[in-house]
C-alpha cells in the first residue's frame, strides 16, 4: 500500500508525539507524500447564552491549539515542508476527525494510543473510535 496522503490525529499526549514521529518516518522516503496534522479543540455542548460567556475561553483554547500544532510541525525536519496543520473544533474529537477523513482523500490515519485499558478505553478513546468508524486504515502507535 502506497501512502501518499497521511493524516495524524494530534494532541498533547506522549502517544500523539510518537504517532507524529511514526508518520514522519512513513512519508520521509517518498518525496511526493504529504501529511496533515489535525488537532480538535473540544467544545462542550452549550446553549446560546452559555456559548456567549464561553467565547473568551474558546478563543484561548483555539490559540493554544494553534501553538501546539506550530510546535509539532517545527520538529519534523525535512518533512515539515510537506506538512499542513489543521485546527478543528467540535464536541467530539473522533467525530470531527471522521468527518475530515470523509472529506479528503487520505490513505492512512495515524493516531497515538493513550494507554487506557478496559472500560475507560472503550468509552473515551479517540483511537478506539477511529478504528471502528474510519473508512480507511488506522495505525495506532503505542
mmCIF file of C-alpha atoms in Angstrom:
data_model
loop_
_atom_site.group_PDB
_atom_site.id
_atom_site.type_symbol
_atom_site.label_atom_id
_atom_site.label_comp_id
_atom_site.label_asym_id
_atom_site.label_seq_id
_atom_site.Cartn_x
_atom_site.Cartn_y
_atom_site.Cartn_z
ATOM 1 C CA UNK A 1 0.000 0.000 0.000
ATOM 2 C CA UNK A 2 1.452 3.341 -1.037
ATOM 3 C CA UNK A 3 0.992 6.110 1.497
ATOM 4 C CA UNK A 4 0.835 9.406 -0.364
ATOM 5 C CA UNK A 5 -1.535 11.373 1.872
ATOM 6 C CA UNK A 6 -1.499 10.765 5.586
ATOM 7 C CA UNK A 7 -3.491 12.224 8.490
ATOM 8 C CA UNK A 8 -2.107 12.390 12.022
ATOM 9 C CA UNK A 9 -4.530 12.979 14.897
ATOM 10 C CA UNK A 10 -2.584 15.063 17.411
ATOM 11 C CA UNK A 11 -2.980 16.298 20.962
ATOM 12 C CA UNK A 12 -0.605 16.910 23.853
ATOM 13 C CA UNK A 13 -0.163 13.250 24.794
ATOM 14 C CA UNK A 14 3.020 11.218 24.542
ATOM 15 C CA UNK A 15 1.162 8.762 22.318
ATOM 16 C CA UNK A 16 0.376 11.544 19.845
ATOM 17 C CA UNK A 17 4.031 12.598 19.779
ATOM 18 C CA UNK A 18 5.042 9.012 18.976
ATOM 19 C CA UNK A 19 2.338 8.862 16.291
ATOM 20 C CA UNK A 20 3.699 12.029 14.688
ATOM 21 C CA UNK A 21 7.233 10.613 14.683
ATOM 22 C CA UNK A 22 5.980 7.389 13.086
ATOM 23 C CA UNK A 23 4.002 9.290 10.460
ATOM 24 C CA UNK A 24 7.001 11.447 9.571
ATOM 25 C CA UNK A 25 9.139 8.325 9.142
ATOM 26 C CA UNK A 26 6.483 6.824 6.838
ATOM 27 C CA UNK A 27 6.406 9.775 4.439
ATOM 28 C CA UNK A 28 10.093 10.720 4.583
ATOM 29 C CA UNK A 29 11.277 8.283 1.865
ATOM 30 C CA UNK A 30 8.532 9.359 -0.554
ATOM 31 C CA UNK A 31 9.132 12.932 -1.791
ATOM 32 C CA UNK A 32 5.567 13.063 -3.165
ATOM 33 C CA UNK A 33 3.936 12.121 0.143
ATOM 34 C CA UNK A 34 2.035 14.721 2.168
ATOM 35 C CA UNK A 35 0.955 14.778 5.798
ATOM 36 C CA UNK A 36 -1.799 16.698 7.585
ATOM 37 C CA UNK A 37 -1.675 17.093 11.356
ATOM 38 C CA UNK A 38 -5.084 17.687 12.931
ATOM 39 C CA UNK A 39 -5.908 18.940 16.408
ATOM 40 C CA UNK A 40 -9.502 19.186 17.584
ATOM 41 C CA UNK A 41 -10.405 21.820 20.167
ATOM 42 C CA UNK A 42 -13.066 20.102 22.284
ATOM 43 C CA UNK A 43 -16.127 22.279 22.823
ATOM 44 C CA UNK A 44 -18.736 21.305 25.395
ATOM 45 C CA UNK A 45 -22.392 21.242 24.421
ATOM 46 C CA UNK A 46 -23.691 24.671 25.420
ATOM 47 C CA UNK A 47 -26.795 26.697 24.778
ATOM 48 C CA UNK A 48 -26.565 30.120 23.116
ATOM 49 C CA UNK A 49 -26.251 32.142 26.345
ATOM 50 C CA UNK A 50 -23.571 29.808 27.720
ATOM 51 C CA UNK A 51 -21.663 29.975 24.437
ATOM 52 C CA UNK A 52 -21.527 33.781 24.657
ATOM 53 C CA UNK A 53 -19.809 33.639 28.037
ATOM 54 C CA UNK A 54 -17.587 30.765 26.864
ATOM 55 C CA UNK A 55 -16.245 32.704 23.849
ATOM 56 C CA UNK A 56 -13.152 34.112 25.607
ATOM 57 C CA UNK A 57 -12.212 30.674 26.883
ATOM 58 C CA UNK A 58 -12.780 29.182 23.428
ATOM 59 C CA UNK A 59 -10.558 31.829 21.824
ATOM 60 C CA UNK A 60 -7.806 30.926 24.301
ATOM 61 C CA UNK A 61 -8.259 27.198 23.600
ATOM 62 C CA UNK A 62 -8.037 27.809 19.855
ATOM 63 C CA UNK A 63 -4.876 29.894 20.319
ATOM 64 C CA UNK A 64 -3.353 27.117 22.446
ATOM 65 C CA UNK A 65 -4.255 24.574 19.738
ATOM 66 C CA UNK A 66 -2.598 26.708 17.064
ATOM 67 C CA UNK A 67 0.560 26.915 19.212
ATOM 68 C CA UNK A 68 0.503 23.155 19.768
ATOM 69 C CA UNK A 69 0.314 22.491 16.019
ATOM 70 C CA UNK A 70 3.030 25.046 15.218
ATOM 71 C CA UNK A 71 5.399 23.450 17.731
ATOM 72 C CA UNK A 72 4.653 19.949 16.426
ATOM 73 C CA UNK A 73 5.323 20.948 12.817
ATOM 74 C CA UNK A 74 8.633 22.658 13.527
ATOM 75 C CA UNK A 75 10.138 19.442 14.942
ATOM 76 C CA UNK A 76 9.537 17.450 11.753
ATOM 77 C CA UNK A 77 12.791 18.244 9.986
ATOM 78 C CA UNK A 78 12.770 17.587 6.229
ATOM 79 C CA UNK A 79 9.100 16.536 6.065
ATOM 80 C CA UNK A 80 7.882 19.836 7.569
ATOM 81 C CA UNK A 81 7.601 21.421 4.127
ATOM 82 C CA UNK A 82 5.224 18.606 3.095
ATOM 83 C CA UNK A 83 3.038 19.023 6.157
ATOM 84 C CA UNK A 84 -0.074 21.104 6.825
ATOM 85 C CA UNK A 85 -1.676 21.762 10.192
ATOM 86 C CA UNK A 86 -5.454 21.705 10.590
ATOM 87 C CA UNK A 87 -7.342 23.028 13.600
ATOM 88 C CA UNK A 88 -10.920 21.855 14.065
ATOM 89 C CA UNK A 89 -13.496 22.484 16.769
ATOM 90 C CA UNK A 90 -16.237 20.178 17.903
ATOM 91 C CA UNK A 91 -17.933 18.402 20.759
ATOM 92 C CA UNK A 92 -16.334 15.045 19.926
ATOM 93 C CA UNK A 93 -12.769 14.898 18.520
ATOM 94 C CA UNK A 94 -13.221 11.446 16.967
ATOM 95 C CA UNK A 95 -16.367 12.546 15.144
ATOM 96 C CA UNK A 96 -14.645 15.649 13.760
ATOM 97 C CA UNK A 97 -11.678 13.578 12.562
ATOM 98 C CA UNK A 98 -14.015 11.092 10.851
ATOM 99 C CA UNK A 99 -15.738 13.993 9.065
ATOM 100 C CA UNK A 100 -12.327 15.197 7.867
ATOM 101 C CA UNK A 101 -11.422 11.712 6.631
ATOM 102 C CA UNK A 102 -14.692 11.586 4.702
ATOM 103 C CA UNK A 103 -13.989 14.968 3.060
ATOM 104 C CA UNK A 104 -10.402 14.306 1.966
ATOM 105 C CA UNK A 105 -8.545 11.585 0.135
ATOM 106 C CA UNK A 106 -6.251 10.171 2.849
ATOM 107 C CA UNK A 107 -4.520 6.813 2.529
ATOM 108 C CA UNK A 108 -3.894 6.295 6.253
ATOM 109 C CA UNK A 109 -4.690 7.781 9.670
ATOM 110 C CA UNK A 110 -2.039 7.623 12.380
ATOM 111 C CA UNK A 111 -3.065 8.127 15.993
ATOM 112 C CA UNK A 112 -1.427 7.572 19.358
ATOM 113 C CA UNK A 113 -2.689 5.196 21.996
ATOM 114 C CA UNK A 114 -3.304 6.938 25.320
ATOM 115 C CA UNK A 115 -2.610 3.782 27.283
ATOM 116 C CA UNK A 116 -6.150 3.428 28.578
ATOM 117 C CA UNK A 117 -7.496 -0.041 29.116
ATOM 118 C CA UNK A 118 -10.750 -1.778 29.798
ATOM 119 C CA UNK A 119 -13.921 0.272 30.188
ATOM 120 C CA UNK A 120 -12.174 3.682 30.062
ATOM 121 C CA UNK A 121 -10.638 2.880 26.680
ATOM 122 C CA UNK A 122 -13.965 1.700 25.291
ATOM 123 C CA UNK A 123 -15.826 4.849 26.294
ATOM 124 C CA UNK A 124 -13.282 7.598 25.765
ATOM 125 C CA UNK A 125 -10.513 6.643 23.404
ATOM 126 C CA UNK A 126 -10.286 8.598 20.158
ATOM 127 C CA UNK A 127 -8.092 5.840 18.718
ATOM 128 C CA UNK A 128 -10.721 3.232 19.547
ATOM 129 C CA UNK A 129 -13.475 5.274 17.900
ATOM 130 C CA UNK A 130 -11.333 5.918 14.804
ATOM 131 C CA UNK A 131 -10.551 2.210 14.466
ATOM 132 C CA UNK A 132 -14.241 1.421 14.310
ATOM 133 C CA UNK A 133 -15.543 4.369 12.295
ATOM 134 C CA UNK A 134 -12.832 5.126 9.744
ATOM 135 C CA UNK A 135 -13.292 4.032 6.146
ATOM 136 C CA UNK A 136 -9.501 3.953 5.670
ATOM 137 C CA UNK A 137 -6.756 2.110 7.576
ATOM 138 C CA UNK A 138 -5.858 3.398 11.036
ATOM 139 C CA UNK A 139 -2.393 2.882 12.534
ATOM 140 C CA UNK A 140 -2.442 3.111 16.341
ATOM 141 C CA UNK A 141 1.029 3.842 17.711
ATOM 142 C CA UNK A 142 1.883 2.733 21.248
#
